[in-house]
PDB file of C-alpha atoms in Angstrom:
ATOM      1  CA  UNK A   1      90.554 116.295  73.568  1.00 31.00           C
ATOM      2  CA  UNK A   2      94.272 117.215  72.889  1.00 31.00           C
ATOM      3  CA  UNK A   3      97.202 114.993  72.618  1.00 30.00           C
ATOM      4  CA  UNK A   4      98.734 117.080  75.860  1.00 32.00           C
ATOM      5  CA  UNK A   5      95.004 116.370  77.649  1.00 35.00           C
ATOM      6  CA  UNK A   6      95.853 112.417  77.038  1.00 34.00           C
ATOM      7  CA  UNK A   7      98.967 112.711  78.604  1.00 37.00           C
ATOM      8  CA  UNK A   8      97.659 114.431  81.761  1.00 47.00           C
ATOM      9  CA  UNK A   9      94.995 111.694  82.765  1.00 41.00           C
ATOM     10  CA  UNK A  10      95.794 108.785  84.302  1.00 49.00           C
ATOM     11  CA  UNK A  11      95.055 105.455  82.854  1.00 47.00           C
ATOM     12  CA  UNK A  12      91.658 103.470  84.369  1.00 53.00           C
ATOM     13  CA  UNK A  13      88.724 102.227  83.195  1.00 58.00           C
ATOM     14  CA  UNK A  14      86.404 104.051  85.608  1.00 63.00           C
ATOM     15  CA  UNK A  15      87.307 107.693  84.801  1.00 58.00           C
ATOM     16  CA  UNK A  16      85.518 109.969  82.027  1.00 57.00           C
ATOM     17  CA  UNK A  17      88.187 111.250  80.042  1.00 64.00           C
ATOM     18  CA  UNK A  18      86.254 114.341  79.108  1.00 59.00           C
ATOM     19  CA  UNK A  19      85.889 115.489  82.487  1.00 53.00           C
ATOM     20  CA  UNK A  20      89.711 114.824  83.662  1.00 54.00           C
ATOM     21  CA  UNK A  21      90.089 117.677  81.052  1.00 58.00           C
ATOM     22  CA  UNK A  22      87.864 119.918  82.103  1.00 52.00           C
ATOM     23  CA  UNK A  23      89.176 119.898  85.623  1.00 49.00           C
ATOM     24  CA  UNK A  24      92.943 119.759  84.489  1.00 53.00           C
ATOM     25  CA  UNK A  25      92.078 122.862  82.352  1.00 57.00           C
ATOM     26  CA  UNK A  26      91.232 124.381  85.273  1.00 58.00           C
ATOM     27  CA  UNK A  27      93.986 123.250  87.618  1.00 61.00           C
ATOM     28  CA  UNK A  28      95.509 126.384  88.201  1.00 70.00           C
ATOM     29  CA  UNK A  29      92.826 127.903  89.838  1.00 81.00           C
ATOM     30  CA  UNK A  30      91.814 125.418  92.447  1.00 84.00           C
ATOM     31  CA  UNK A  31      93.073 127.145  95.154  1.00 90.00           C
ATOM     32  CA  UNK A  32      91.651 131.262  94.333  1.00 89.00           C
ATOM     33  CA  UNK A  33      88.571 132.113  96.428  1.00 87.00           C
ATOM     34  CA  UNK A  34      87.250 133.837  93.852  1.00 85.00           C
ATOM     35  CA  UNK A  35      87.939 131.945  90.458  1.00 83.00           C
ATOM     36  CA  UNK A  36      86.357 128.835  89.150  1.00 78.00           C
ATOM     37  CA  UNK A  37      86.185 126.221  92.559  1.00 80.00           C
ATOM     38  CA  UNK A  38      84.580 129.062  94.596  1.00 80.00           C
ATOM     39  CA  UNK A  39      81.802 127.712  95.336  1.00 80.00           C
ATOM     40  CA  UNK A  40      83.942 124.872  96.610  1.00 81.00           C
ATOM     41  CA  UNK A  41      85.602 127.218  98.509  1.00 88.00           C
ATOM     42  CA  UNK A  42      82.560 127.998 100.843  1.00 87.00           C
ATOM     43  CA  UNK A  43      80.860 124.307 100.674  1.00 88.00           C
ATOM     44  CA  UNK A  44      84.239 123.201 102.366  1.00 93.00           C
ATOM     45  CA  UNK A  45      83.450 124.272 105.787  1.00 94.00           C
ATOM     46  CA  UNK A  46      80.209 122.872 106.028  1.00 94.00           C
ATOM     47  CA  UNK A  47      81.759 119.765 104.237  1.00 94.00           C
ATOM     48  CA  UNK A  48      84.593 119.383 107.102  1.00 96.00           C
ATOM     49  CA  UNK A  49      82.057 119.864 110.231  1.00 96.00           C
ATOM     50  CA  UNK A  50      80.422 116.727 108.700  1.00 96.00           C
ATOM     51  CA  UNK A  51      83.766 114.800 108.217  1.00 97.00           C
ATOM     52  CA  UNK A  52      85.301 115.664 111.614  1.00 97.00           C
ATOM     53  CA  UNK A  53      82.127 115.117 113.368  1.00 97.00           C
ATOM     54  CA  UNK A  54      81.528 111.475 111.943  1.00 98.00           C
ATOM     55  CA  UNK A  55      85.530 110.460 112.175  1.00 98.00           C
ATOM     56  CA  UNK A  56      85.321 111.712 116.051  1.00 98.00           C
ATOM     57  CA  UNK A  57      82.352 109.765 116.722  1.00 98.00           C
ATOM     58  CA  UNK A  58      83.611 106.685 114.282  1.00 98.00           C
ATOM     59  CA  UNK A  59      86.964 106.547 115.899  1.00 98.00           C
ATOM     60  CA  UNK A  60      86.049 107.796 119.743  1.00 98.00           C
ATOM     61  CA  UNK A  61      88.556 110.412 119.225  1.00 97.00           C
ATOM     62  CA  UNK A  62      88.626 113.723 122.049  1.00 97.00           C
ATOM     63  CA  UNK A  63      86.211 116.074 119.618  1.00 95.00           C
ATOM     64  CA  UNK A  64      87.940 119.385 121.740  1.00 96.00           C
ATOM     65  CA  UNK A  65      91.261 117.902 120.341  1.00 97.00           C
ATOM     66  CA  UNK A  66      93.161 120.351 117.302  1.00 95.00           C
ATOM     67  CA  UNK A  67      93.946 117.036 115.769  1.00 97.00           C
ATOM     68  CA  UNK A  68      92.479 114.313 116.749  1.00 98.00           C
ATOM     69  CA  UNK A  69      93.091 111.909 114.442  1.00 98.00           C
ATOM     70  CA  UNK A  70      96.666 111.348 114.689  1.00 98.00           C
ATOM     71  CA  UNK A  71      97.697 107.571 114.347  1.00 98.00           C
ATOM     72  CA  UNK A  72      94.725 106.994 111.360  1.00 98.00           C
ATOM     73  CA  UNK A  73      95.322 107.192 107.607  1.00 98.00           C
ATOM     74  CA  UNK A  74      93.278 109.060 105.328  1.00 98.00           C
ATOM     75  CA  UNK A  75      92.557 108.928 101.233  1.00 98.00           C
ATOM     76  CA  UNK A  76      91.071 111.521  99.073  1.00 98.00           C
ATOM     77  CA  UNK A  77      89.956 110.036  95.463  1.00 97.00           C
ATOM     78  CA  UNK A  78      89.252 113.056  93.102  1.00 94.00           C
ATOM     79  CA  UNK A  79      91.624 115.064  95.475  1.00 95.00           C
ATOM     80  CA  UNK A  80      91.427 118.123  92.872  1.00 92.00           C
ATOM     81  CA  UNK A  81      93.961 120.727  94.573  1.00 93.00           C
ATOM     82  CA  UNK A  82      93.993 119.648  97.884  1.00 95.00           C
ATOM     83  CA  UNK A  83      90.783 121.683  98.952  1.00 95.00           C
ATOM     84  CA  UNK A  84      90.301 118.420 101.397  1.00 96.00           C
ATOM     85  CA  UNK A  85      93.444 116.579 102.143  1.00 97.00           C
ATOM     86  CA  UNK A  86      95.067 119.916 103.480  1.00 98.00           C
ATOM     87  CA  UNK A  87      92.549 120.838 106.450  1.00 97.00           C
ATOM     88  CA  UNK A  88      91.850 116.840 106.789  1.00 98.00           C
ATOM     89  CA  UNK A  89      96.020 116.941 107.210  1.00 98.00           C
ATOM     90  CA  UNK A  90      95.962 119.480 109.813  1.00 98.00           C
ATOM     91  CA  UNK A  91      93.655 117.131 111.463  1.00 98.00           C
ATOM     92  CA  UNK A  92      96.080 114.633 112.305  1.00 98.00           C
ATOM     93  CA  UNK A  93      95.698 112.213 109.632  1.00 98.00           C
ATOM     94  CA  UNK A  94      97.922 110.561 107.521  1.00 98.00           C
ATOM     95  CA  UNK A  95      96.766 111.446 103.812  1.00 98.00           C
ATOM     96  CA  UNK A  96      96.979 110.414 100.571  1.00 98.00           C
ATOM     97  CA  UNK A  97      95.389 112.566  97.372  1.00 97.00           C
ATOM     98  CA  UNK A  98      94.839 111.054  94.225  1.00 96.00           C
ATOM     99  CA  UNK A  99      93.257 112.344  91.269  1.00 94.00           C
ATOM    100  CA  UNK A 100      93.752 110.995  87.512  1.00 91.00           C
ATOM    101  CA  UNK A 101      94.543 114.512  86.625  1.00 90.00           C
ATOM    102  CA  UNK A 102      98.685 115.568  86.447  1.00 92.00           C
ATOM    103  CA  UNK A 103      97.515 118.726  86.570  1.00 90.00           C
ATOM    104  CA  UNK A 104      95.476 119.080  89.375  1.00 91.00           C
ATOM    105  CA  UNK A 105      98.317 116.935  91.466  1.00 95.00           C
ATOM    106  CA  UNK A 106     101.123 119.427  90.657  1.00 93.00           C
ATOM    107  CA  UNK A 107      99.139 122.194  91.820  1.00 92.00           C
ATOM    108  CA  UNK A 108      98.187 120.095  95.134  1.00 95.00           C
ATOM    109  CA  UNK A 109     101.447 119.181  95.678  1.00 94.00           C
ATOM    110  CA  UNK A 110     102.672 122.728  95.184  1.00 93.00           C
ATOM    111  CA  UNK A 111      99.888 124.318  97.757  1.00 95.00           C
ATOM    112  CA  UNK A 112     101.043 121.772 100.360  1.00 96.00           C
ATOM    113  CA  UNK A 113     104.656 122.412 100.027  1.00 95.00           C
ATOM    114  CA  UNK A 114     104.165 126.082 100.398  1.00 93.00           C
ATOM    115  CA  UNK A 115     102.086 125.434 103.481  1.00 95.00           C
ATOM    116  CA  UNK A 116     104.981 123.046 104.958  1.00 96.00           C
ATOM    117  CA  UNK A 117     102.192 120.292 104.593  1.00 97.00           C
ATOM    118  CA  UNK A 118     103.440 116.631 104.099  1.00 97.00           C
ATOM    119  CA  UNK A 119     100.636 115.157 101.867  1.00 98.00           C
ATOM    120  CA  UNK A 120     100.910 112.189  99.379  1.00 97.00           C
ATOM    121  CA  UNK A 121      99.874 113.254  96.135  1.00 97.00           C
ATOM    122  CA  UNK A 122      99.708 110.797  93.571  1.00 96.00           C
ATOM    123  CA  UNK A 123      98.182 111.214  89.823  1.00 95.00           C
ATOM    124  CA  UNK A 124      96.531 107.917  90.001  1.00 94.00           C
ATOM    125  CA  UNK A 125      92.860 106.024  89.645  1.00 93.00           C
ATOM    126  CA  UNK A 126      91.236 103.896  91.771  1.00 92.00           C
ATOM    127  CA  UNK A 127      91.797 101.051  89.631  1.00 93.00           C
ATOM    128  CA  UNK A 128      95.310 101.866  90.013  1.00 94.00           C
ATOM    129  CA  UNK A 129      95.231 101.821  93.897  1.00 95.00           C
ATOM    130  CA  UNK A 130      93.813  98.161  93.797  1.00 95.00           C
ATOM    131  CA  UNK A 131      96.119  96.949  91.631  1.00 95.00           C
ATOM    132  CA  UNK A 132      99.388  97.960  93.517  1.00 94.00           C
ATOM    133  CA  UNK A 133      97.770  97.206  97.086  1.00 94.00           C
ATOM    134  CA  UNK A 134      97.512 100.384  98.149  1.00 91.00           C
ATOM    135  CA  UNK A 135      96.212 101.321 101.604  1.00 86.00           C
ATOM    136  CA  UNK A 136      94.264 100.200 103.675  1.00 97.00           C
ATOM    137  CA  UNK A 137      93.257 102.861 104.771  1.00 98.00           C
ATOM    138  CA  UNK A 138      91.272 104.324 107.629  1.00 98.00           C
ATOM    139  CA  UNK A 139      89.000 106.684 105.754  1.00 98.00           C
ATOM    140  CA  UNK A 140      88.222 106.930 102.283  1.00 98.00           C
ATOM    141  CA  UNK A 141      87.178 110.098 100.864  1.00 98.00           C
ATOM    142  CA  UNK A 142      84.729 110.061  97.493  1.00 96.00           C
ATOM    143  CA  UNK A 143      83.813 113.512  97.871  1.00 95.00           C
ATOM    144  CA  UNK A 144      82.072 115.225  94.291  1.00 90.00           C
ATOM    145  CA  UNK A 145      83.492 112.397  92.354  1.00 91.00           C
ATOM    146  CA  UNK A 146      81.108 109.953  91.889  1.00 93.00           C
ATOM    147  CA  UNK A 147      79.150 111.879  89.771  1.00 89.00           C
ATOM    148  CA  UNK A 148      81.719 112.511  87.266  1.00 85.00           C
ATOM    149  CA  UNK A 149      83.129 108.901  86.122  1.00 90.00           C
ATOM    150  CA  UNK A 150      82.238 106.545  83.580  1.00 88.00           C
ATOM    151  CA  UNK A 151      81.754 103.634  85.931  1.00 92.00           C
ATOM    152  CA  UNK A 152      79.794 104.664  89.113  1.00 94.00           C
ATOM    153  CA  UNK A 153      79.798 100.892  90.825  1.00 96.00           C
ATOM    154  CA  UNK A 154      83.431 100.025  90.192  1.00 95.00           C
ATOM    155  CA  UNK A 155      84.609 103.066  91.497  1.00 95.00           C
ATOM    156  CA  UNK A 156      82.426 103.236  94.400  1.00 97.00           C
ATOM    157  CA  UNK A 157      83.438  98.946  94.774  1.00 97.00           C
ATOM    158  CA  UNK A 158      86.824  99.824  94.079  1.00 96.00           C
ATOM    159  CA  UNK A 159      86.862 102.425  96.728  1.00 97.00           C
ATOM    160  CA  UNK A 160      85.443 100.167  99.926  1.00 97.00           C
ATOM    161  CA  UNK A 161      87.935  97.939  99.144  1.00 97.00           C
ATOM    162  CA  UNK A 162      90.697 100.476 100.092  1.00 97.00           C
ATOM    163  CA  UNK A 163      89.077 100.213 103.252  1.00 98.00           C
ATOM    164  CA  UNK A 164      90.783  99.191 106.872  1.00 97.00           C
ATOM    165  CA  UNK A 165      88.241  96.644 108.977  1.00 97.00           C
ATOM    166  CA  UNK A 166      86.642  99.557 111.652  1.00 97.00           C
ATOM    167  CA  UNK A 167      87.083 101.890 108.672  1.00 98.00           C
ATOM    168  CA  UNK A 168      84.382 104.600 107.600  1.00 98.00           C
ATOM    169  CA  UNK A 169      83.996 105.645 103.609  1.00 98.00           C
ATOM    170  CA  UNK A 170      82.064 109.290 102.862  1.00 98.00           C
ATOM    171  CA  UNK A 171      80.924 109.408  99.607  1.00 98.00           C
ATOM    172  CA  UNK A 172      79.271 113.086  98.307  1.00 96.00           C
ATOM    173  CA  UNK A 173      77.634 113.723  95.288  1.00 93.00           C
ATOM    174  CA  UNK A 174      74.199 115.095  93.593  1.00 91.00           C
ATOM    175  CA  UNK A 175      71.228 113.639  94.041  1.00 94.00           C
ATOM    176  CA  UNK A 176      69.312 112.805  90.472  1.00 91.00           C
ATOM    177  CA  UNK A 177      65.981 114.979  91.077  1.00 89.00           C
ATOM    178  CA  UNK A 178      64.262 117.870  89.402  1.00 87.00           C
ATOM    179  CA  UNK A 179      65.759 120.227  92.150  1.00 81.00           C
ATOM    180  CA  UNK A 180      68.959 119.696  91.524  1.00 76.00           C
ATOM    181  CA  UNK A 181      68.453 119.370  87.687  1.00 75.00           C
ATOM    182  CA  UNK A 182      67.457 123.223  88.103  1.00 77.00           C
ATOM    183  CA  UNK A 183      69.260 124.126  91.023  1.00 66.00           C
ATOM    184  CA  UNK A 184      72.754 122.386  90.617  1.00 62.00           C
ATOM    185  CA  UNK A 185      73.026 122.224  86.823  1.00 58.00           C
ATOM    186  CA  UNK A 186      70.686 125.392  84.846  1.00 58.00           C
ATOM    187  CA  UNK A 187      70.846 127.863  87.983  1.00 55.00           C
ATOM    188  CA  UNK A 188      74.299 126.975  89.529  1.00 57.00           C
ATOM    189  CA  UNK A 189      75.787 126.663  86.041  1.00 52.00           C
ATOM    190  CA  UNK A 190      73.724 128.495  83.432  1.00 46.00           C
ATOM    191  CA  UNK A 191      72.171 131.478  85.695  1.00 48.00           C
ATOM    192  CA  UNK A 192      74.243 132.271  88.679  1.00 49.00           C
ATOM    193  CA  UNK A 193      77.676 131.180  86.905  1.00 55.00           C
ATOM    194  CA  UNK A 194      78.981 129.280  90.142  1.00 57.00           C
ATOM    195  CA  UNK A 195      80.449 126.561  88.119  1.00 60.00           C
ATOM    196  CA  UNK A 196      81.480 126.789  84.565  1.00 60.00           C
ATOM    197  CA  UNK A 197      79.179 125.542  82.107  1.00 62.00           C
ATOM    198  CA  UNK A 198      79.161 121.440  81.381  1.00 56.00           C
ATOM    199  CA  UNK A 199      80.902 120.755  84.877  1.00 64.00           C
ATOM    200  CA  UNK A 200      77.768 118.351  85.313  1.00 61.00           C
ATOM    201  CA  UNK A 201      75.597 115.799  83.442  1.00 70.00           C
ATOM    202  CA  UNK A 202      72.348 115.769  85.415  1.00 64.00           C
ATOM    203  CA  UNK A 203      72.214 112.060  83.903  1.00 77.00           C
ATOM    204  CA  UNK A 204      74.887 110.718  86.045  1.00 82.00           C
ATOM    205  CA  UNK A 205      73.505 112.529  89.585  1.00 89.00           C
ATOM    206  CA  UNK A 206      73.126 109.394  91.710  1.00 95.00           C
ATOM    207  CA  UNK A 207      69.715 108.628  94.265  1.00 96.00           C
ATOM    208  CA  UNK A 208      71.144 107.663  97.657  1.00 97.00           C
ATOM    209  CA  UNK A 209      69.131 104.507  97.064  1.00 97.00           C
ATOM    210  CA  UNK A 210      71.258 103.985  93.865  1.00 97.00           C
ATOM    211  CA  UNK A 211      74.619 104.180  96.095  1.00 97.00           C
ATOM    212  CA  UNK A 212      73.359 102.064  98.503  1.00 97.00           C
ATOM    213  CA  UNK A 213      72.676  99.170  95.667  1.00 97.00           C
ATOM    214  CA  UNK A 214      75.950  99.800  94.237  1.00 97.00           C
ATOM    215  CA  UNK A 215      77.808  99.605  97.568  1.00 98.00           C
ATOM    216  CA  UNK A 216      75.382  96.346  99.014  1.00 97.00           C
ATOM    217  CA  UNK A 217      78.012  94.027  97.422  1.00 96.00           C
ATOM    218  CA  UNK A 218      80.837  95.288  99.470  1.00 97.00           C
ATOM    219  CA  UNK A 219      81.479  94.406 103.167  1.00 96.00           C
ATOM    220  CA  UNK A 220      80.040  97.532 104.307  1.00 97.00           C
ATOM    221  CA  UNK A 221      77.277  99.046 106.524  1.00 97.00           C
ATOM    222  CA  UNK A 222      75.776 102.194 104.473  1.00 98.00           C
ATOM    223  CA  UNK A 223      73.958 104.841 106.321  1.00 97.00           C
ATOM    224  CA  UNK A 224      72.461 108.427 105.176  1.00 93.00           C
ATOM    225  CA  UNK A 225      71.963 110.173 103.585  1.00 97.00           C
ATOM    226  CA  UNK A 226      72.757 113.685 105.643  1.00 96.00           C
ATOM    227  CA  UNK A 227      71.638 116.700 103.475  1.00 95.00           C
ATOM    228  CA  UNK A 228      73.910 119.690 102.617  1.00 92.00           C
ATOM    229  CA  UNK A 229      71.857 122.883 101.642  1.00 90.00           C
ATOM    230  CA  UNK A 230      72.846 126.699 100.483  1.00 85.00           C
ATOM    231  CA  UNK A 231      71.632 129.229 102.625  1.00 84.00           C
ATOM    232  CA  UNK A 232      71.551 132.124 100.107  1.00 79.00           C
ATOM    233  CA  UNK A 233      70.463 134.861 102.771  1.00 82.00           C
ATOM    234  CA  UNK A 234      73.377 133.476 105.429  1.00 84.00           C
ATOM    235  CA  UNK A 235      75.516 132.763 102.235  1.00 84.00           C
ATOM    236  CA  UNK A 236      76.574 129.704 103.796  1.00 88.00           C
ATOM    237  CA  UNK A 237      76.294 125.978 103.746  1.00 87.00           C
ATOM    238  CA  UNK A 238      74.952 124.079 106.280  1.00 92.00           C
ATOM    239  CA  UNK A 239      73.821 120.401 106.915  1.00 94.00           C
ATOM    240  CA  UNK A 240      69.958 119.780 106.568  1.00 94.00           C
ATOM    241  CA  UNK A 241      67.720 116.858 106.526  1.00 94.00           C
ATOM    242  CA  UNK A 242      67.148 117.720 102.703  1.00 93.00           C
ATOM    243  CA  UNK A 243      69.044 115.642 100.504  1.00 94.00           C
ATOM    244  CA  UNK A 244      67.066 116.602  97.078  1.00 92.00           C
ATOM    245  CA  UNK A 245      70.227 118.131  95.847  1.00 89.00           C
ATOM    246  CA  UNK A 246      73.418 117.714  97.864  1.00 91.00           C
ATOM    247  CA  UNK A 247      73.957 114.773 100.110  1.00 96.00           C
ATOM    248  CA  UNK A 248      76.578 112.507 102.086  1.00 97.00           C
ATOM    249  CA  UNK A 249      76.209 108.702 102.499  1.00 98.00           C
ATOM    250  CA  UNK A 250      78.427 107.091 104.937  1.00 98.00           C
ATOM    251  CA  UNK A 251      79.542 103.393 104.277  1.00 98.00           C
ATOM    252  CA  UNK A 252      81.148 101.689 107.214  1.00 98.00           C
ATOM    253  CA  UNK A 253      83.629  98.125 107.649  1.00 96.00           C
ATOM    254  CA  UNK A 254      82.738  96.317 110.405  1.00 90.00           C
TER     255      UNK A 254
END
């Protein structure tokens, strides 16, 4: 890794340096349809029927409502370019993106600005967060992260603790099976070229049951997992009782 890479990731003990720079390499591109994150790109609508639906139902909030969640606050860790915090914005909530990446904040904070969007972006880690007293917040938002740091429990430990009392955490990531060893990492990465090759390690795919271990010594409730699948023939995502490859668990604070 370059001296310029070190200075783009933020300091923590949790994050794997090596992937901060593969994303920051990338930065510029978060927000093309086509380029590198496209596959991102059409996982996010299936991704935000699941948010929205849970936060309406976790919140009693009017589900007919263009935003409904006016009045609650909102965190995205791994907030990339904003793929998230933007539409979860437009939603009514209060958010703040962080990301241990410079890079990927400046082009966040760019996007937003150009869509008159008032996000908090903050090139920060977890670790970080806890330190200062950040939050609490309302929702946390672990979504494709887990799977790419150096320290799975503190982060996801670190995370809950960001978390308001009534508060609901989503955490998304890969589940550790043969499937997704040839579906998300040779096929997605190797044959069909969705994601540039090395974006994962197969070995650090978590089992929901794994989460739920990790997460069992913080004051939270964990349920799931709900599935996400690709629908090659619809070319669209969609939520499925499946979880072999792509999954959500929800943790809440009662």
């Amino acid at each position: 890794m370059s001296h310029l890479q070190r200075e783009d990731i933020a300091t923590g003990t949790s994050i794997d340096p090596a992937d901060v720079a593969r994303f920051s390499a990338l930065a510029a591109t978060w927000w093309d349809p086509k380029g590198p994150f496209a596959p991102l790109h059409k996982f996010n609508p299936a991704r935000l029927d699941v948010l929205r639906r849970e936060a309406v139902d976790r919140f009693g909030r009017d589900p007919s409502a263009i935003r409904p969640f006016e009045g609650l606050s909102l965190i995205d860790i791994g907030c990339g370019g904003g793929l998230l915090a933007e539409p979860m914005r437009r939603m009514g909530f209060a958010v703040t993106g962080v990301d241990a990446s410079e890079k990927n904040i400046g082009t966040a904070r760019q996007h937003a600005a150009e869509q008159g969007l008032d996000i908090d972006y903050r090139a920060a880690t977890v670790e970080q967060l806890v330190a200062e007293g950040a939050g609490p917040f309302d929702v946390v938002l672990n979504m494709e992260v887990v799977e790419h740091v150096a320290d799975p429990k503190r982060f996801l430990l670190d995370s809950a603790s960001l978390l308001k009392p009534g508060g609901m955490m989503v955490v998304a990531t890969l589940n550790r099976t043969l499937r997704s060893l040839a579906l998300a990492k040779i096929g997605a990465e190797y044959v069909l070229r969705w994601l540039p090759a090395g974006t994962h390690d197969w070995r650090q795919f978590l089992k929901p049951d794994e989460i739920r271990l990790m997460l069992s010594e913080a004051p939270v409730r964990v349920q799931g997992p709900l599935g996400l699948a690709y629908n090659p023939l619809a070319d669209r995502w969609r939520e499925t009782d499946d979880a072999a490859v792509n999954y959500m668990m929800l943790a809440y604070r009662d």
